[in-house]
Tab-separated table of N, CA and C in Angstrom:
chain	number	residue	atom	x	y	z
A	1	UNK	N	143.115	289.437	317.478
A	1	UNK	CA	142.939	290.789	317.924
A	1	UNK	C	141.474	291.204	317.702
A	2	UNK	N	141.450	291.754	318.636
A	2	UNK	CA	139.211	292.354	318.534
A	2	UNK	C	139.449	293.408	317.942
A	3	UNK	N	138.260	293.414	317.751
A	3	UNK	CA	137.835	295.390	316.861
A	3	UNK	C	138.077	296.505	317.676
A	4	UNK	N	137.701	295.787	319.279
A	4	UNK	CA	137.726	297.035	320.283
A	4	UNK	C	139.482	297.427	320.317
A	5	UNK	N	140.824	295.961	320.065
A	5	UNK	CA	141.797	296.274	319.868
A	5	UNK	C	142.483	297.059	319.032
A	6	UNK	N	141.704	296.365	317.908
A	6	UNK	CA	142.103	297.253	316.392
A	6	UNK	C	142.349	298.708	316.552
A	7	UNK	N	141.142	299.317	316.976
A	7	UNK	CA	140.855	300.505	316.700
A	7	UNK	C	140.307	301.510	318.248
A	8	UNK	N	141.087	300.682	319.092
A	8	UNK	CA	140.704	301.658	320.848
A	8	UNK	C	139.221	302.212	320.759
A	9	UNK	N	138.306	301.363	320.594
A	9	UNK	CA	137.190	301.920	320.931
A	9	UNK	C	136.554	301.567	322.203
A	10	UNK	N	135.860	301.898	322.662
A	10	UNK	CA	134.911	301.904	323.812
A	10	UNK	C	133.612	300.885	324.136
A	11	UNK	N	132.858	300.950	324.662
A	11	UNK	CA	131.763	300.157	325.544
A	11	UNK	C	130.970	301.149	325.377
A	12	UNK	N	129.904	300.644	324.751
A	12	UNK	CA	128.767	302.028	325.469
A	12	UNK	C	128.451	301.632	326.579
A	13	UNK	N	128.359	302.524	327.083
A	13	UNK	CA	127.913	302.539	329.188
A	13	UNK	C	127.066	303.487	329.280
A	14	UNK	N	125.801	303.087	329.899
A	14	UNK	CA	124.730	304.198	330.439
A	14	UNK	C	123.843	303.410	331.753
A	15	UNK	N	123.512	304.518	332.299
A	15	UNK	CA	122.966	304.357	333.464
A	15	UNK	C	121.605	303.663	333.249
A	16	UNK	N	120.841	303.540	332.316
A	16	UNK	CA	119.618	302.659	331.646
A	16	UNK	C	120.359	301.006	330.947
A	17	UNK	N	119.324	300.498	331.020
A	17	UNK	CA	119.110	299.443	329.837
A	17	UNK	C	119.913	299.873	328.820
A	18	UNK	N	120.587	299.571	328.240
A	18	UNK	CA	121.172	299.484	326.490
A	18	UNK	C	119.958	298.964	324.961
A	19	UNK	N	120.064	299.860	324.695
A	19	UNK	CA	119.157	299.576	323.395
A	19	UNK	C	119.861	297.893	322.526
A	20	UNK	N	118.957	296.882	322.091
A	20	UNK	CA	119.442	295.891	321.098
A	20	UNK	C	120.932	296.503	320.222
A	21	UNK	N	120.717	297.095	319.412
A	21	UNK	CA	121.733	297.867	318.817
A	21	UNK	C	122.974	298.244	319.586
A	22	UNK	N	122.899	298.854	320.869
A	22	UNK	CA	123.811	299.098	321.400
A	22	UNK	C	124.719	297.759	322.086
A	23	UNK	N	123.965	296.904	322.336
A	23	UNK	CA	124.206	296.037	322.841
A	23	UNK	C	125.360	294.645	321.665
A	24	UNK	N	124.628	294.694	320.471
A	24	UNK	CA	125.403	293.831	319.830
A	24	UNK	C	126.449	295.224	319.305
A	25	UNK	N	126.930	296.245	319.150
A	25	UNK	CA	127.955	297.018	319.119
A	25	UNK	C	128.804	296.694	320.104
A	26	UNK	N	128.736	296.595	321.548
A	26	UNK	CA	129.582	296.096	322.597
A	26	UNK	C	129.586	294.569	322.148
A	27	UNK	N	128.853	293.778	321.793
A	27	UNK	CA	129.346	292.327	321.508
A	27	UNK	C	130.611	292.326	320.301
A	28	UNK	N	130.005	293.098	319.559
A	28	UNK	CA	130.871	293.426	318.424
A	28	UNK	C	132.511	293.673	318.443
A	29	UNK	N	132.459	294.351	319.024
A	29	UNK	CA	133.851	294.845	319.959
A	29	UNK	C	134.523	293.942	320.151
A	30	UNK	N	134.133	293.061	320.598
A	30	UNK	CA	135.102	291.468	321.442
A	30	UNK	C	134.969	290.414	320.253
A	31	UNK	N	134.933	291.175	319.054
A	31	UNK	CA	134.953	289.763	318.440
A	31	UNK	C	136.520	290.034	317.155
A	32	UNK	N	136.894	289.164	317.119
A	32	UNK	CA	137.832	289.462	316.141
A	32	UNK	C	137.667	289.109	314.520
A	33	UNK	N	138.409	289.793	313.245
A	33	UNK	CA	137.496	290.158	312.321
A	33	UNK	C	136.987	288.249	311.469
A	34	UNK	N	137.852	287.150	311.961
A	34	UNK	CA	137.671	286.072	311.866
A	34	UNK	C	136.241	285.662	312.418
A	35	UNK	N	135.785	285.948	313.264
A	35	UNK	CA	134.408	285.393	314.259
A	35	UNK	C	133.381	286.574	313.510
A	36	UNK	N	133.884	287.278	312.668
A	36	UNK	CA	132.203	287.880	312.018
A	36	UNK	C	131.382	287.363	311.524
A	37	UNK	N	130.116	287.015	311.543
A	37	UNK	CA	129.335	286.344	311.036
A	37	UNK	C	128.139	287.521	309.776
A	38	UNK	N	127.765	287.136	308.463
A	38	UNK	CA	126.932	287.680	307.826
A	38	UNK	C	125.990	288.592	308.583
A	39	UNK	N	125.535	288.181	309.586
A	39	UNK	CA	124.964	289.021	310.311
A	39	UNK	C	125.269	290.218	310.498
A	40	UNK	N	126.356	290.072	311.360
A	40	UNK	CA	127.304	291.347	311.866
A	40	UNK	C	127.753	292.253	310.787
A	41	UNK	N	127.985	291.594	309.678
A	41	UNK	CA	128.391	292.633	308.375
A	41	UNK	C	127.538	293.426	308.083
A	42	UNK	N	126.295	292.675	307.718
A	42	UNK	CA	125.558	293.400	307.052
A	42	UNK	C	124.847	294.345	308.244
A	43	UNK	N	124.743	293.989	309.302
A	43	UNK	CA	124.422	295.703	310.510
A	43	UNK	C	125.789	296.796	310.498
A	44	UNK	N	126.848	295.875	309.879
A	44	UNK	CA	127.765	297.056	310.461
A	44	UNK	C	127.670	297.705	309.245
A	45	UNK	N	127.546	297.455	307.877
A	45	UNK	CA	127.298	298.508	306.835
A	45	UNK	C	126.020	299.420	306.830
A	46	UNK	N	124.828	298.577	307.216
A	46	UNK	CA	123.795	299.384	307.653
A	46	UNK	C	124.225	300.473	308.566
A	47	UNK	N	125.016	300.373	309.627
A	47	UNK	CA	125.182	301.206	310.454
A	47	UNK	C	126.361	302.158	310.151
A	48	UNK	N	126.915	301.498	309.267
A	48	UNK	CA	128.563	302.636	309.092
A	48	UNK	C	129.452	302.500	309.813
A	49	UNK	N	129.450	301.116	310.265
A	49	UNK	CA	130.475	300.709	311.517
A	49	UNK	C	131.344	300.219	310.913
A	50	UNK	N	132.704	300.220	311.062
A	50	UNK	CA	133.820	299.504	310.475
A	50	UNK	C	133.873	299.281	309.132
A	51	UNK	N	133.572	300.320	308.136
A	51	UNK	CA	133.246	300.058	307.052
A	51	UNK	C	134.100	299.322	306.334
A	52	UNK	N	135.563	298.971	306.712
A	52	UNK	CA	136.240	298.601	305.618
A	52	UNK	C	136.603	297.514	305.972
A	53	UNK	N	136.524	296.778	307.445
A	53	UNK	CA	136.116	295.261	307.523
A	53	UNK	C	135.245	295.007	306.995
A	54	UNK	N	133.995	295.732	307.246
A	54	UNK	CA	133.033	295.406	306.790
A	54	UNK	C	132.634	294.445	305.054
A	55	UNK	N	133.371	295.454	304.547
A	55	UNK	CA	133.216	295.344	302.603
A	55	UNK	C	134.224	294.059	302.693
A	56	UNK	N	135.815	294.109	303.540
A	56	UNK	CA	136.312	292.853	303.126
A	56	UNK	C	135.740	291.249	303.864
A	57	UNK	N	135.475	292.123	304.768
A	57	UNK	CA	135.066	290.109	305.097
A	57	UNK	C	133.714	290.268	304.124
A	58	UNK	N	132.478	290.938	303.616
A	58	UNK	CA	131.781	290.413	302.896
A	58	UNK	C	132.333	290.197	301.387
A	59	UNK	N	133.372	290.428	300.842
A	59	UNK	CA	133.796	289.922	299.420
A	59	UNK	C	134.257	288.578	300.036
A	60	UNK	N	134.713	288.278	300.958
A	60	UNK	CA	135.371	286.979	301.507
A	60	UNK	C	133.918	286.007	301.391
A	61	UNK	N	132.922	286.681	302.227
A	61	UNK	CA	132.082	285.915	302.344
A	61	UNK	C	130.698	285.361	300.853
A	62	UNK	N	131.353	286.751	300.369
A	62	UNK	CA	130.406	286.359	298.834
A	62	UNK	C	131.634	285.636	297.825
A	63	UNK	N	132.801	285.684	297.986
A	63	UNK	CA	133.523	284.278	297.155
A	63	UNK	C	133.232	283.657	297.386
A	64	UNK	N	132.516	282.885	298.383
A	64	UNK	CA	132.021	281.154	298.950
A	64	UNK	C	130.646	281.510	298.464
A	65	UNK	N	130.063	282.200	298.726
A	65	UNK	CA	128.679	281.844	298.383
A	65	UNK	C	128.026	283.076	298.036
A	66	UNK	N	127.716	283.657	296.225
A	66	UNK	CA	127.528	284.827	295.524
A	66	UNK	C	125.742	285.444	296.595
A	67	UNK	N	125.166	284.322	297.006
A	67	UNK	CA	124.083	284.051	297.424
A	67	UNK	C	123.652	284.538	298.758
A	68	UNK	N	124.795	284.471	299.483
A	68	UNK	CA	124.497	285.104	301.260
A	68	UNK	C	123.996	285.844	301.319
A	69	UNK	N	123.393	285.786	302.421
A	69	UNK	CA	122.416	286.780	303.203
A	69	UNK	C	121.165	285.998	304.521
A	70	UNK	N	121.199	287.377	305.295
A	70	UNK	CA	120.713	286.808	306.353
A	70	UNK	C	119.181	286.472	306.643
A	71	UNK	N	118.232	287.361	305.731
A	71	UNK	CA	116.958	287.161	305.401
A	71	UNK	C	116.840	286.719	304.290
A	72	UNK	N	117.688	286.748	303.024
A	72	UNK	CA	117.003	286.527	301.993
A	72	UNK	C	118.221	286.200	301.208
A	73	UNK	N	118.269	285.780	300.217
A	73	UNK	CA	119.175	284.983	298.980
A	73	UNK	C	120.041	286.086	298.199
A	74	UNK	N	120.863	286.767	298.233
A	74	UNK	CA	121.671	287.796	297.823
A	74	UNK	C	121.416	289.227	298.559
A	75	UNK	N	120.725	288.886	300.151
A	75	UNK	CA	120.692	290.497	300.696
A	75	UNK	C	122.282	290.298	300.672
A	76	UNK	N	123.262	290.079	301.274
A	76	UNK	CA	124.752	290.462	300.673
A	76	UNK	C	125.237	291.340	300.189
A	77	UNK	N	125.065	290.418	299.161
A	77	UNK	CA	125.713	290.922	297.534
A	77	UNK	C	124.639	292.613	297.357
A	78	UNK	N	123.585	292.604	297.973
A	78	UNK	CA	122.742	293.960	297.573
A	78	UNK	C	123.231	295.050	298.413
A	79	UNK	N	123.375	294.837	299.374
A	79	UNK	CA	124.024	295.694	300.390
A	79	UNK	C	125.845	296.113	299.673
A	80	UNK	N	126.302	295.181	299.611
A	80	UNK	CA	127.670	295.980	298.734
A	80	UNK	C	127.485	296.512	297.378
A	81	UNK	N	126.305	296.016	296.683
A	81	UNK	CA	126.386	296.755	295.573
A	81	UNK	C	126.468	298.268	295.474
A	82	UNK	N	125.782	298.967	296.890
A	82	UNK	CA	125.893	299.909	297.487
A	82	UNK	C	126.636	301.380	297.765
A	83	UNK	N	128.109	300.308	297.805
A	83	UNK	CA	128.873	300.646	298.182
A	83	UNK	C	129.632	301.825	297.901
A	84	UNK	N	130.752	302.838	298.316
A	84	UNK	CA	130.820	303.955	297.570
A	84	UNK	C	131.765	303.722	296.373
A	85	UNK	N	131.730	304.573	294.953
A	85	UNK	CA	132.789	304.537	294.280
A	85	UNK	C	133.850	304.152	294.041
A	86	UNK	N	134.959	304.766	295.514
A	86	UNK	CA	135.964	304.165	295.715
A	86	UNK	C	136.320	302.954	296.503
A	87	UNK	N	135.526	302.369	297.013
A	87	UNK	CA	135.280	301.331	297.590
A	87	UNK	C	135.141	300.098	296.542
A	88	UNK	N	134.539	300.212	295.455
A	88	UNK	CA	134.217	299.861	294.350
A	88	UNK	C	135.418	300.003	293.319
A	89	UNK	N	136.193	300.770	293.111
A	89	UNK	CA	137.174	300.625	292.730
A	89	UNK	C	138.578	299.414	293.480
A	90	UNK	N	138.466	299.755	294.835
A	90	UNK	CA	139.517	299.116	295.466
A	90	UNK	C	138.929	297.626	295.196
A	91	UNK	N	137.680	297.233	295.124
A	91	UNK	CA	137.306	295.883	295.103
A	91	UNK	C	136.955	295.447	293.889
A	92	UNK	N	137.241	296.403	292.590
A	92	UNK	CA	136.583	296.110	291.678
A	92	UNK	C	136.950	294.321	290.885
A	93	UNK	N	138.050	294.036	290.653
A	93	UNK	CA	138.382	292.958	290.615
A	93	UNK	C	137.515	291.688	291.410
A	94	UNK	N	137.681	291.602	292.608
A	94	UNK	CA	136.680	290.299	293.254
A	94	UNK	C	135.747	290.752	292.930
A	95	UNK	N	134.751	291.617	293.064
A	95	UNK	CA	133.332	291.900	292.773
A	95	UNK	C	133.319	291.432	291.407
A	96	UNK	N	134.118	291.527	290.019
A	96	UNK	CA	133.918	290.860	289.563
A	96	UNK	C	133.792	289.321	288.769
A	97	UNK	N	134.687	289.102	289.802
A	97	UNK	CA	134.729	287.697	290.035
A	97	UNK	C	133.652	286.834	290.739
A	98	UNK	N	133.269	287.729	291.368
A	98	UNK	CA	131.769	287.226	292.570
A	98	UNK	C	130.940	287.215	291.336
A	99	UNK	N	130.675	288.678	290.653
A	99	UNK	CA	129.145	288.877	289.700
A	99	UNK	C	129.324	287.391	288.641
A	100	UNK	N	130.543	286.915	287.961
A	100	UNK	CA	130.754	286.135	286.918
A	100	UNK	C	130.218	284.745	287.471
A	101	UNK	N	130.762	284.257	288.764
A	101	UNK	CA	130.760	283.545	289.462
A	101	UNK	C	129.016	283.498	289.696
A	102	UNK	N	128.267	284.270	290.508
A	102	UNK	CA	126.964	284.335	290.543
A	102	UNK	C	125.986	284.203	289.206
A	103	UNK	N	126.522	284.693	288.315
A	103	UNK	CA	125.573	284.732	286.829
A	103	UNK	C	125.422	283.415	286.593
A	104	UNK	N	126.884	282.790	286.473
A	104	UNK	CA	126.456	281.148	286.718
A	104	UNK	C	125.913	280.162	287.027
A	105	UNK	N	126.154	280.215	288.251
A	105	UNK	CA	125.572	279.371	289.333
A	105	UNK	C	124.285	279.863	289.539
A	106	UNK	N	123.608	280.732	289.204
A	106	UNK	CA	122.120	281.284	289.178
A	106	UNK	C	121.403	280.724	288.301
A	107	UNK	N	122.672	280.277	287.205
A	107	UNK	CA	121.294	279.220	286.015
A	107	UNK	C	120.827	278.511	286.820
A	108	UNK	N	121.461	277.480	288.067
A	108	UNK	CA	120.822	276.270	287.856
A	108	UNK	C	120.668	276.226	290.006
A	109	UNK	N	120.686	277.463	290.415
A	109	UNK	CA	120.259	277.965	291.554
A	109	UNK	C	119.034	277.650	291.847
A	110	UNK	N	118.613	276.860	293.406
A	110	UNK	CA	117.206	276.633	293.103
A	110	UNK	C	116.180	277.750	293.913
A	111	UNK	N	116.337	278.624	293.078
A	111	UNK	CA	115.085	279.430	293.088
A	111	UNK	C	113.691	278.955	293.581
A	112	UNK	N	112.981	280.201	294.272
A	112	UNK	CA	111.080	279.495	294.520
A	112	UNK	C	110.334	279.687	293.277
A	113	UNK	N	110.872	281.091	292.351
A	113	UNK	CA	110.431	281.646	291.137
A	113	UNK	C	111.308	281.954	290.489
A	114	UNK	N	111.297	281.795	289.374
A	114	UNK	CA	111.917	282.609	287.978
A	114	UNK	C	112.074	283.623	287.997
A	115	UNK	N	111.340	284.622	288.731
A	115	UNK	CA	111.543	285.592	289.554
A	115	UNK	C	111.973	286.221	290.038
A	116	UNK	N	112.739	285.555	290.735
A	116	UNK	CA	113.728	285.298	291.639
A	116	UNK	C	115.219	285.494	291.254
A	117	UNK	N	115.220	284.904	290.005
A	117	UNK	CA	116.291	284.430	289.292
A	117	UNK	C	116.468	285.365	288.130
A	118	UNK	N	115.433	286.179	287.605
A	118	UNK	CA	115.549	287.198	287.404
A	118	UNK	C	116.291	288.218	287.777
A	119	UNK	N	115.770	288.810	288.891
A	119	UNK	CA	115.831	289.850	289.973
A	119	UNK	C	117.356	289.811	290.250
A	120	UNK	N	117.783	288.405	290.641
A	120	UNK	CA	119.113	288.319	291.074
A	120	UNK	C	120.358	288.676	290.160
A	121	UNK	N	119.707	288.203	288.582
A	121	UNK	CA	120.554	288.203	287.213
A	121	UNK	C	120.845	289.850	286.845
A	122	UNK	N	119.651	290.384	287.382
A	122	UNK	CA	119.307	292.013	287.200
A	122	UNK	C	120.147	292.975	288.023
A	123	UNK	N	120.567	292.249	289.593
A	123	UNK	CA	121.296	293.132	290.159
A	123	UNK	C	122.249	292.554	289.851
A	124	UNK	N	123.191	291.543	289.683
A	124	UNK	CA	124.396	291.742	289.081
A	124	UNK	C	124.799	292.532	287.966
A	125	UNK	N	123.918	292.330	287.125
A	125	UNK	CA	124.047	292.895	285.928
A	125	UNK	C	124.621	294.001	285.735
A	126	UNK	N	123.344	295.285	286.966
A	126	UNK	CA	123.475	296.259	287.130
A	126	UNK	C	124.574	296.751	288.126
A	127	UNK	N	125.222	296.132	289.366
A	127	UNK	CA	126.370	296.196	289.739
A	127	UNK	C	127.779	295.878	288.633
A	128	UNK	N	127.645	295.297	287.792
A	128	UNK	CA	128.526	294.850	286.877
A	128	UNK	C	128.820	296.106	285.982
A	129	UNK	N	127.796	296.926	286.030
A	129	UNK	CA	127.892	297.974	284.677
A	129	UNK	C	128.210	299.163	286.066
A	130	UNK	N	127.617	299.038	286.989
A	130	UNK	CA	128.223	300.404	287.959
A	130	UNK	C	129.987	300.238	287.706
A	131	UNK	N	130.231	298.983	287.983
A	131	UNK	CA	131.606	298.422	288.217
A	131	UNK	C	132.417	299.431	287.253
A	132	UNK	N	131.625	299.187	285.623
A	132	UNK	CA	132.394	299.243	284.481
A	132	UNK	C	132.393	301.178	284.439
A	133	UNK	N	131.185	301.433	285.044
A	133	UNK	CA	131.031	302.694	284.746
A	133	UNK	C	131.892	304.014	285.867
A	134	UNK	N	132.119	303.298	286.777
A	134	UNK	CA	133.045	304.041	288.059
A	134	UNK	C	134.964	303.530	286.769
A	135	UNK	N	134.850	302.483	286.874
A	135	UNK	CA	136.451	302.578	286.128
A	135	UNK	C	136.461	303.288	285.000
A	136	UNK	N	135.349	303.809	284.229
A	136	UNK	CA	135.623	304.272	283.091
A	136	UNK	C	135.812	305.801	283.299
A	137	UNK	N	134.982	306.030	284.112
A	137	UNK	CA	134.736	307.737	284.975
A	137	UNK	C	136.429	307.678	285.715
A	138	UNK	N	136.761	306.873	286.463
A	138	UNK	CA	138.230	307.106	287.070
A	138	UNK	C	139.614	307.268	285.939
A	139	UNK	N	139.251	306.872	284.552
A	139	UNK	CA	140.548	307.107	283.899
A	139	UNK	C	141.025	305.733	284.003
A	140	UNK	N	140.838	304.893	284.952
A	140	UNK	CA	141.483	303.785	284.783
A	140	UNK	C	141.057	302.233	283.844
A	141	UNK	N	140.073	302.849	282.316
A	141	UNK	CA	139.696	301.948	281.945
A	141	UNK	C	140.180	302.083	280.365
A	142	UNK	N	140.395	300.761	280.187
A	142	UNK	CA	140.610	300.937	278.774
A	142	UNK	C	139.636	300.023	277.807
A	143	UNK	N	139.638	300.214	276.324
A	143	UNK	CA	138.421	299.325	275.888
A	143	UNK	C	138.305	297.845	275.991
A	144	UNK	N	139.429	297.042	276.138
A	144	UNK	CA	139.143	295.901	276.613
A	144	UNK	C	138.715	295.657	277.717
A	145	UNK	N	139.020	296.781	278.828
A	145	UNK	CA	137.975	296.176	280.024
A	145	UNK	C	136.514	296.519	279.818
A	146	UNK	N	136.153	297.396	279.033
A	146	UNK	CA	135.026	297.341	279.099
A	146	UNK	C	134.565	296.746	278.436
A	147	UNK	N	134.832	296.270	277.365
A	147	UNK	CA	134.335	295.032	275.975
A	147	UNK	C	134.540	294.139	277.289
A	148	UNK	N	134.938	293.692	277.660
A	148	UNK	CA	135.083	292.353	278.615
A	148	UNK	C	134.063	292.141	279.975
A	149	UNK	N	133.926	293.843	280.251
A	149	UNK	CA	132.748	293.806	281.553
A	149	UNK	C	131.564	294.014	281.299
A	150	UNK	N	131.361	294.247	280.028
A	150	UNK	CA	129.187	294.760	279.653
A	150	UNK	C	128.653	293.864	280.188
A	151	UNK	N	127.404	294.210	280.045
A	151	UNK	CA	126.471	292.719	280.344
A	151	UNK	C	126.828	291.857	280.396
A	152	UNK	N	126.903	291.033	281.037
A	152	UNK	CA	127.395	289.481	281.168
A	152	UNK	C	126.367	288.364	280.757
A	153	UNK	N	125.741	288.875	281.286
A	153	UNK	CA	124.258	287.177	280.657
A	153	UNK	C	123.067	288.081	280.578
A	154	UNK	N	122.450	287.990	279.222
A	154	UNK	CA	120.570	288.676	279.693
A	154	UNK	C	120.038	287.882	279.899
């Protein structure tokens, strides 16, 4: 089933040229949520399109690899860190399975710089403590989850 099925949306149609943007939005449409590619996610959160395919095929796509992204080595994972509150709640579980998963595999990740590997250790970190700090604000935390979610690796 396509997106345009999912959810009866439309074609943009105009009497001009179609802007780039407009154009992969109508590609978008005909694709079903299986044929999304990293690409497509990360414009459709940029854009506010389908937000809630959006967040699940990218937890799908950051369980395989904490690292995706289409320019750069965790744009991904940076773009959902993003994400709103409750969005963050509904995913809080895989996200932290992704961050545990990434802290790891970042020891021995081959980085261009240390840098690098830094930076990356830094936004989990700091998604890890949003994580802890939205469940603790919702009522739904108790002290073992948070003894269990602090910092994970400095």
């Amino acid at each position: 089933m396509t997106l345009k099925e999912m959810y009866g949306c439309k074609y943009i149609n105009t009497e001009t040229e179609l802007f780039p943007l407009q154009k992969w939005y109508n590609m978008l449409l005909d694709k079903s949520v299986e044929e999304l590619s990293i690409s497509d996610v990360l414009k459709m959160i940029r854009q506010n399109e389908f937000i809630d395919i959006a967040i699940a095929k990218s937890i799908d796509f950051l369980k395989q690899n904490p690292f995706a992204g289409e320019l750069y080595e965790g744009e991904l994972f940076e773009k959902i860190s993003h994400i709103s509150d409750n969005e963050i709640l509904k995913y809080h579980d895989d996200l932290q399975q992704i961050i545990s998963r990434g802290l790891v595999q970042n020891e021995t990740y081959d980085w261009i710089t240390e840098d690098e590997r830094r930076e990356f250790r830094k936004m989990l970190n700091n998604c890890n403590q949003r994580i802890v700090n939205i469940h603790w604000l919702s009522g739904n935390c108790d002290t073992n989850f948070a003894s269990k979610s602090g910092n994970l690796f400095h």
